[in-house]
Amino acid sequence: MKKYNFNAGPCVLPKEAIESTINAIRDFDGTGIGLLEISHRTKGWERIMAETRQLWRDLLNIPEEYEVLFLGGGASTQFFAVPANILNKKAAYLQTGVWAKKAMKEAKNFGEVELVASSEDKNYTYIPKDYTIPADADYFHITTNNTIYGTEIKYDMDCPVKLVADMSSDIMSRPVDVKKYAIIYGGAQKNVGPAGVTFVIIRKDILGKITDRQYMNPIPTMVDYRTHAAEEERNISMFNTPPVSSIFVMHETLAWLKNLGGLEAMNKINTKKAETLYNEIDRNKLFVGTAEKEDRSIMNVCFVMKDEYKELEKEFLDYATECGMVGIKGHRSVGGFRASLYNACPQEAVDALVKCMQDFEAKH
Ligand SMILES: *Cc1c(COP(=O)(O)O)cnc(C)c1O
């Protein structure tokens, strides 16, 4: 039976990207050697690195004064790499979920951390709106899409200090005004590739300004963004061995995205998918969405059974699984269901899920 992949991450990827990667694993670039075995110091691989970086620049319109780095360690490593590089005295954090909380915890090792606002009081079902960003903070950290709770900051905010964003789960889902950010980072495995590679987009002029701090100063070589940025400047972007196979899949995924028409086109498709599912949640007598309507994510759609139908939750999960739905069980801290509608998730999958919800409603 046909399977529809709604996993929250690692995510569904374009079939084209999987196919071309399989071919490259057998024979990379006509070399007779497979992708998993090539040296990363070859012309063929340097070309893929340069093209991947160019795809990022083209798709997101990244200005010259920014570098694009591909690192290991996941978004979780950036939770401490960001403060290690730019927290001199004080940082400000917006707490919109456990990822944001984890990021904040790491920053506390480097300096004073101000919690600007939190939505923990209502299990992160909304994005706080009324808050003041302290003008004396080195930076303000936000999580644009809260993967677990299905809330999203869908615009690029004005910020009086350097704006740092964890965009792990909504990067490349919509156009972004990169100029408004000092750093954008995330793990690739939610929307742009498989696990194993982390992207960091960084404005170069903010680096090398740690003067007042003792801890991790000097910054360890691998953690220091300047190490990797300097390599990019020399147009190789490889201080050490990069996650070659993950970057290759990302390259193929972004080429697919560019071919599709880029981020304006992708955003239209994503918005339609999200609308389809939210409309059904709001219409169906059995279900209710968990996030505040105005803060609903277009990437992760969270919903539960209404109180009077709570006992049907397991039955629906079993039914949906029978219908081919994969990965719709909600995160344990929210319960219910979560359908992740990342870029490569087709409208057809959303339509199938909606039909499954309607058929289930008809049975009850
Ligand atoms: C998944 C996720 C992370 C953690 O990413 P890793 O690459 O597994 O470290 C961080 N932030 C957000 C918003 C996420 O969705």
Short mmCIF file of C-alpha atoms and ligand atoms in Angstrom, two decimals:
data_model
loop_
_atom_site.label_atom_id
_atom_site.label_comp_id
_atom_site.label_asym_id
_atom_site.label_seq_id
_atom_site.Cartn_x
_atom_site.Cartn_y
_atom_site.Cartn_z
CA MET A 1 0.00 0.00 0.00
CA LYS A 2 1.09 3.55 -0.69
CA LYS A 3 2.70 5.23 2.33
CA TYR A 4 2.41 8.91 3.13
CA ASN A 5 5.31 10.19 5.19
CA PHE A 6 4.39 12.89 7.74
CA ASN A 7 7.44 12.40 9.96
CA ALA A 8 8.62 15.45 11.90
CA GLY A 9 12.28 14.81 11.10
CA PRO A 10 14.17 13.27 9.47
CA CYS A 11 11.67 14.23 6.84
CA VAL A 12 10.24 13.13 3.52
CA LEU A 13 12.58 14.04 0.64
CA PRO A 14 11.91 14.53 -3.07
CA LYS A 15 11.97 11.23 -4.99
CA GLU A 16 14.24 12.86 -7.59
CA ALA A 17 16.82 13.62 -4.90
CA ILE A 18 16.78 10.02 -3.64
CA GLU A 19 17.11 8.60 -7.17
CA SER A 20 20.04 10.78 -8.18
CA THR A 21 21.76 10.06 -4.87
CA ILE A 22 21.42 6.31 -5.44
CA ASN A 23 23.12 6.78 -8.80
CA ALA A 24 25.87 8.89 -7.28
CA ILE A 25 26.49 6.29 -4.57
CA ARG A 26 27.19 3.81 -7.37
CA ASP A 27 29.25 6.21 -9.47
CA PHE A 28 29.95 9.79 -8.51
CA ASP A 29 30.25 12.20 -11.41
CA GLY A 30 31.46 9.57 -13.89
CA THR A 31 34.56 8.85 -11.81
CA GLY A 32 33.86 5.15 -11.39
CA ILE A 33 34.00 5.68 -7.63
CA GLY A 34 30.94 5.99 -5.41
CA LEU A 35 29.87 9.09 -3.45
CA LEU A 36 30.55 7.35 -0.13
CA GLU A 37 34.14 6.64 -1.11
CA ILE A 38 35.35 9.77 -2.90
CA SER A 39 37.88 12.18 -1.50
CA HIS A 40 36.38 15.51 -0.48
CA ARG A 41 39.51 17.17 -1.87
CA THR A 42 38.67 16.48 -5.51
CA LYS A 43 37.50 18.88 -8.21
CA GLY A 44 34.22 17.03 -8.60
CA TRP A 45 33.37 17.37 -4.91
CA GLU A 46 34.55 20.97 -4.70
CA ARG A 47 32.12 21.73 -7.51
CA ILE A 48 29.22 20.15 -5.55
CA MET A 49 30.19 22.20 -2.46
CA ALA A 50 30.31 25.42 -4.50
CA GLU A 51 27.02 24.64 -6.23
CA THR A 52 25.29 23.79 -2.95
CA ARG A 53 26.40 27.10 -1.48
CA GLN A 54 25.23 28.90 -4.62
CA LEU A 55 21.83 27.19 -4.40
CA TRP A 56 21.49 28.55 -0.85
CA ARG A 57 22.47 32.01 -2.03
CA ASP A 58 20.10 31.95 -5.01
CA LEU A 59 17.09 30.50 -3.22
CA LEU A 60 17.31 32.73 -0.13
CA ASN A 61 18.83 35.77 -1.82
CA ILE A 62 21.71 35.75 0.66
CA PRO A 63 23.73 39.00 0.48
CA GLU A 64 27.50 39.07 -0.13
CA GLU A 65 28.36 39.97 3.46
CA TYR A 66 27.04 36.63 4.72
CA GLU A 67 28.77 33.25 4.69
CA VAL A 68 26.97 29.93 4.32
CA LEU A 69 28.55 27.13 6.33
CA PHE A 70 27.80 23.41 6.31
CA LEU A 71 28.82 21.85 9.60
CA GLY A 72 28.30 18.73 11.69
CA GLY A 73 26.75 18.35 15.12
CA GLY A 74 23.13 19.26 14.42
CA ALA A 75 21.22 22.34 15.49
CA SER A 76 21.93 21.26 19.08
CA THR A 77 25.62 22.06 18.59
CA GLN A 78 24.66 25.56 17.42
CA PHE A 79 22.88 26.07 20.75
CA PHE A 80 26.36 26.54 22.27
CA ALA A 81 28.28 27.58 19.13
CA VAL A 82 26.17 30.76 18.82
CA PRO A 83 26.91 32.07 22.33
CA ALA A 84 30.52 30.85 22.07
CA ASN A 85 30.96 33.11 19.05
CA ILE A 86 28.89 36.20 19.85
CA LEU A 87 27.83 36.30 23.51
CA ASN A 88 30.09 38.84 25.13
CA LYS A 89 27.99 39.86 28.17
CA LYS A 90 24.29 39.30 27.81
CA ALA A 91 21.86 37.52 25.49
CA ALA A 92 18.06 37.62 25.19
CA TYR A 93 15.88 34.61 24.38
CA LEU A 94 12.28 34.10 23.34
CA GLN A 95 11.07 30.81 24.79
CA THR A 96 8.54 29.22 22.47
CA GLY A 97 9.24 25.55 23.09
CA VAL A 98 11.73 23.01 24.39
CA TRP A 99 14.23 23.65 21.60
CA ALA A 100 14.29 27.33 22.54
CA LYS A 101 14.67 26.33 26.18
CA LYS A 102 17.57 24.04 25.38
CA ALA A 103 19.26 26.81 23.37
CA MET A 104 18.86 29.18 26.31
CA LYS A 105 20.32 26.68 28.77
CA GLU A 106 23.53 26.48 26.74
CA ALA A 107 23.85 30.26 26.51
CA LYS A 108 23.83 30.50 30.32
CA ASN A 109 27.30 28.98 30.34
CA PHE A 110 28.61 32.02 28.47
CA GLY A 111 27.02 35.01 30.16
CA GLU A 112 23.86 36.62 31.45
CA VAL A 113 20.69 35.43 29.75
CA GLU A 114 17.45 37.38 29.80
CA LEU A 115 14.22 35.48 29.19
CA VAL A 116 12.27 38.07 27.21
CA ALA A 117 8.98 36.16 27.06
CA SER A 118 7.74 32.60 27.27
CA SER A 119 4.62 30.69 26.29
CA GLU A 120 5.37 27.81 28.64
CA ASP A 121 2.29 28.79 30.71
CA LYS A 122 0.05 27.33 27.99
CA ASN A 123 2.31 24.49 26.88
CA TYR A 124 3.75 26.64 24.07
CA THR A 125 0.51 26.80 22.10
CA TYR A 126 1.09 30.41 21.09
CA ILE A 127 3.86 32.88 20.23
CA PRO A 128 4.28 35.65 22.85
CA LYS A 129 3.57 39.08 21.33
CA ASP A 130 4.03 41.76 23.97
CA TYR A 131 7.65 41.99 24.93
CA THR A 132 10.57 44.37 24.76
CA ILE A 133 13.90 43.25 23.43
CA PRO A 134 16.64 44.65 25.72
CA ALA A 135 18.76 47.13 23.76
CA ASP A 136 21.90 46.11 25.69
CA ALA A 137 21.76 42.44 24.68
CA ASP A 138 24.43 41.10 22.33
CA TYR A 139 21.70 39.27 20.44
CA PHE A 140 18.07 38.13 20.53
CA HIS A 141 17.44 34.44 19.85
CA ILE A 142 14.21 33.11 18.36
CA THR A 143 12.99 29.74 17.12
CA THR A 144 10.94 30.55 14.02
CA ASN A 145 9.09 27.26 13.86
CA ASN A 146 8.27 25.19 16.91
CA THR A 147 8.33 21.70 15.50
CA ILE A 148 6.79 20.01 18.54
CA TYR A 149 3.91 22.45 19.17
CA GLY A 150 3.06 23.58 15.63
CA THR A 151 3.51 27.32 16.12
CA GLU A 152 5.49 29.57 13.83
CA ILE A 153 6.78 33.12 13.56
CA LYS A 154 5.90 33.62 9.90
CA TYR A 155 7.51 37.00 9.32
CA ASP A 156 10.96 38.57 9.60
CA MET A 157 10.88 40.84 12.63
CA ASP A 158 12.66 44.13 13.16
CA CYS A 159 15.09 43.80 16.01
CA PRO A 160 17.18 46.47 17.76
CA VAL A 161 20.01 43.99 18.40
CA LYS A 162 21.48 41.12 16.37
CA LEU A 163 18.72 38.68 15.53
CA VAL A 164 19.62 34.97 15.70
CA ALA A 165 17.14 32.38 14.46
CA ASP A 166 16.92 28.61 14.77
CA MET A 167 15.11 27.86 11.50
CA SER A 168 15.59 24.09 11.63
CA SER A 169 12.04 23.24 10.67
CA ASP A 170 10.90 26.05 8.37
CA ILE A 171 14.01 27.02 6.46
CA MET A 172 13.31 27.13 2.70
CA SER A 173 9.55 26.92 3.25
CA ARG A 174 9.08 30.62 2.45
CA PRO A 175 11.18 33.58 1.28
CA VAL A 176 13.18 35.10 4.15
CA ASP A 177 14.68 38.58 4.39
CA VAL A 178 18.13 37.39 5.40
CA LYS A 179 19.36 40.96 6.00
CA LYS A 180 17.22 41.13 9.14
CA TYR A 181 19.22 38.32 10.76
CA ALA A 182 22.77 38.10 12.06
CA ILE A 183 22.71 34.29 12.18
CA ILE A 184 20.28 31.72 10.81
CA TYR A 185 20.99 28.09 11.61
CA GLY A 186 19.39 24.68 11.67
CA GLY A 187 19.69 20.97 11.13
CA ALA A 188 19.05 20.00 7.51
CA GLN A 189 16.90 17.01 8.33
CA LYS A 190 13.59 18.84 8.74
CA ASN A 191 13.24 20.47 5.36
CA VAL A 192 16.36 20.54 3.20
CA GLY A 193 18.05 17.16 3.42
CA PRO A 194 18.89 14.15 5.54
CA ALA A 195 20.42 14.19 9.03
CA GLY A 196 24.14 14.86 9.30
CA VAL A 197 24.57 18.39 8.05
CA THR A 198 23.81 21.69 9.77
CA PHE A 199 23.54 25.02 7.94
CA VAL A 200 24.75 28.30 9.40
CA ILE A 201 24.18 31.58 7.55
CA ILE A 202 26.20 34.27 9.25
CA ARG A 203 26.97 37.95 8.77
CA LYS A 204 30.74 38.10 8.78
CA ASP A 205 31.18 41.42 10.55
CA ILE A 206 29.76 40.12 13.85
CA LEU A 207 32.63 37.68 14.37
CA GLY A 208 35.77 38.15 16.41
CA LYS A 209 34.23 40.54 18.95
CA ILE A 210 34.55 38.50 22.14
CA THR A 211 36.58 40.68 24.48
CA ASP A 212 35.06 40.54 27.97
CA ARG A 213 34.54 36.85 28.43
CA GLN A 214 36.81 34.32 30.05
CA TYR A 215 35.00 31.08 29.36
CA MET A 216 35.81 29.53 25.98
CA ASN A 217 37.99 32.43 24.99
CA PRO A 218 39.81 31.76 22.76
CA ILE A 219 37.01 29.84 21.08
CA PRO A 220 38.00 26.23 20.21
CA THR A 221 38.95 26.03 16.55
CA MET A 222 36.07 23.82 15.38
CA VAL A 223 33.49 25.93 17.24
CA ASP A 224 34.82 29.25 15.93
CA TYR A 225 32.78 30.27 12.89
CA ARG A 226 35.81 32.15 11.57
CA THR A 227 37.58 28.83 10.98
CA HIS A 228 34.91 27.72 8.54
CA ALA A 229 34.18 31.17 7.11
CA ALA A 230 37.85 31.65 6.22
CA GLU A 231 37.78 28.40 4.30
CA GLU A 232 34.70 29.53 2.43
CA GLU A 233 36.43 32.74 1.50
CA ARG A 234 39.14 30.65 -0.13
CA ASN A 235 36.22 28.99 -1.91
CA ILE A 236 36.64 25.52 -0.47
CA SER A 237 34.49 25.67 2.67
CA MET A 238 36.04 22.56 4.12
CA PHE A 239 38.22 23.00 7.17
CA ASN A 240 37.82 19.31 7.87
CA THR A 241 35.98 16.41 6.26
CA PRO A 242 32.42 17.55 5.62
CA PRO A 243 29.38 15.21 5.76
CA VAL A 244 29.71 14.48 2.04
CA SER A 245 26.69 12.25 1.48
CA SER A 246 24.30 14.48 3.48
CA ILE A 247 25.48 17.56 1.59
CA PHE A 248 24.99 15.76 -1.71
CA VAL A 249 21.37 14.92 -0.87
CA MET A 250 20.86 18.54 0.20
CA HIS A 251 22.30 19.67 -3.14
CA GLU A 252 19.82 17.48 -5.01
CA THR A 253 16.93 18.59 -2.77
CA LEU A 254 17.67 22.27 -3.35
CA ALA A 255 18.08 21.74 -7.09
CA TRP A 256 14.60 20.18 -7.05
CA LEU A 257 13.30 23.20 -5.13
CA LYS A 258 14.86 25.66 -7.55
CA ASN A 259 13.40 23.76 -10.47
CA LEU A 260 9.97 23.97 -8.88
CA GLY A 261 10.18 27.76 -8.95
CA GLY A 262 12.02 28.61 -5.71
CA LEU A 263 10.64 29.84 -2.42
CA GLU A 264 7.71 31.96 -3.65
CA ALA A 265 6.34 28.93 -5.46
CA MET A 266 7.16 26.61 -2.55
CA ASN A 267 5.42 28.90 -0.09
CA LYS A 268 2.23 28.85 -2.19
CA ILE A 269 2.27 25.06 -2.27
CA ASN A 270 2.99 24.83 1.48
CA THR A 271 0.25 27.33 2.36
CA LYS A 272 -2.29 25.38 0.33
CA LYS A 273 -1.32 22.10 2.03
CA ALA A 274 -1.60 23.64 5.50
CA GLU A 275 -4.93 25.28 4.68
CA THR A 276 -6.33 21.99 3.42
CA LEU A 277 -5.51 20.24 6.68
CA TYR A 278 -6.41 23.07 9.08
CA ASN A 279 -9.76 23.52 7.30
CA GLU A 280 -10.55 19.86 7.86
CA ILE A 281 -9.49 20.01 11.52
CA ASP A 282 -11.78 23.02 12.05
CA ARG A 283 -14.66 21.40 10.17
CA ASN A 284 -14.45 17.84 11.51
CA LYS A 285 -16.52 17.25 14.66
CA LEU A 286 -13.94 14.87 16.16
CA PHE A 287 -10.77 16.99 16.04
CA VAL A 288 -9.45 20.27 17.37
CA GLY A 289 -6.18 22.08 16.63
CA THR A 290 -3.85 22.70 19.59
CA ALA A 291 -2.09 25.92 18.48
CA GLU A 292 -3.58 29.44 18.53
CA LYS A 293 -5.00 30.02 15.06
CA GLU A 294 -2.93 33.10 14.28
CA ASP A 295 0.30 31.32 15.21
CA ARG A 296 -0.38 28.07 13.37
CA SER A 297 2.65 26.59 11.65
CA ILE A 298 2.48 25.76 7.95
CA MET A 299 5.06 23.01 8.53
CA ASN A 300 3.84 21.04 11.58
CA VAL A 301 0.11 20.70 12.09
CA CYS A 302 -0.81 19.58 15.63
CA PHE A 303 -4.29 18.38 16.54
CA VAL A 304 -6.03 16.21 19.12
CA MET A 305 -9.40 14.56 19.55
CA LYS A 306 -11.99 16.84 21.15
CA ASP A 307 -12.54 16.08 24.85
CA GLU A 308 -15.78 14.18 24.21
CA TYR A 309 -14.01 11.90 21.70
CA LYS A 310 -10.71 11.46 23.55
CA GLU A 311 -11.13 7.69 23.83
CA LEU A 312 -11.07 7.42 20.02
CA GLU A 313 -7.48 8.66 19.76
CA LYS A 314 -5.84 5.25 19.58
CA GLU A 315 -8.50 3.94 17.21
CA PHE A 316 -7.89 6.84 14.83
CA LEU A 317 -4.14 6.33 14.95
CA ASP A 318 -4.61 2.64 14.05
CA TYR A 319 -7.07 3.53 11.29
CA ALA A 320 -4.76 6.18 9.83
CA THR A 321 -1.86 3.72 9.91
CA GLU A 322 -4.01 1.21 8.00
CA CYS A 323 -4.69 3.95 5.44
CA GLY A 324 -0.94 4.38 4.89
CA MET A 325 -0.27 7.43 7.08
CA VAL A 326 3.21 7.33 8.63
CA GLY A 327 4.51 9.50 11.45
CA ILE A 328 1.32 11.28 12.53
CA LYS A 329 1.54 10.43 16.24
CA GLY A 330 1.94 13.66 18.17
CA HIS A 331 5.00 14.42 20.28
CA ARG A 332 4.54 13.05 23.81
CA SER A 333 4.46 16.55 25.30
CA VAL A 334 1.41 17.52 23.19
CA GLY A 335 -0.25 14.16 22.55
CA GLY A 336 -2.74 13.51 19.77
CA PHE A 337 -1.46 13.94 16.26
CA ARG A 338 1.09 15.90 14.32
CA ALA A 339 1.32 15.95 10.54
CA SER A 340 4.52 17.52 9.26
CA LEU A 341 3.96 19.02 5.83
CA TYR A 342 7.55 19.74 4.82
CA ASN A 343 8.44 20.84 1.29
CA ALA A 344 8.62 17.38 -0.23
CA CYS A 345 5.29 16.26 1.26
CA PRO A 346 2.88 16.37 -1.70
CA GLN A 347 -0.65 17.81 -1.68
CA GLU A 348 -1.78 14.26 -2.50
CA ALA A 349 -0.60 13.09 0.94
CA VAL A 350 -2.56 15.84 2.68
CA ASP A 351 -5.66 15.01 0.64
CA ALA A 352 -5.29 11.35 1.65
CA LEU A 353 -5.03 12.30 5.33
CA VAL A 354 -8.10 14.54 5.06
CA LYS A 355 -10.06 11.73 3.43
CA CYS A 356 -8.99 9.39 6.22
CA MET A 357 -10.24 11.90 8.83
CA GLN A 358 -13.55 12.25 7.00
CA ASP A 359 -14.05 8.50 6.67
CA PHE A 360 -13.28 8.09 10.35
CA GLU A 361 -15.79 10.80 11.25
CA ALA A 362 -18.45 9.05 9.16
CA LYS A 363 -17.92 5.86 11.17
CA HIS A 364 -18.60 7.67 14.48
C1 LIG B 1 14.90 19.18 15.53
C2 LIG B 1 15.15 20.54 16.02
C3 LIG B 1 16.35 20.85 16.70
C4 LIG B 1 17.42 19.83 17.00
O1 LIG B 1 18.12 19.52 15.86
P1 LIG B 1 19.33 18.48 15.85
O2 LIG B 1 19.88 18.69 14.47
O3 LIG B 1 18.74 17.13 16.06
O4 LIG B 1 20.28 18.86 16.90
C5 LIG B 1 16.55 22.15 17.08
N1 LIG B 1 15.62 23.11 16.84
C6 LIG B 1 14.47 22.83 16.21
C7 LIG B 1 13.48 23.94 15.97
C8 LIG B 1 14.20 21.54 15.79
O5 LIG B 1 13.05 21.26 15.15
#
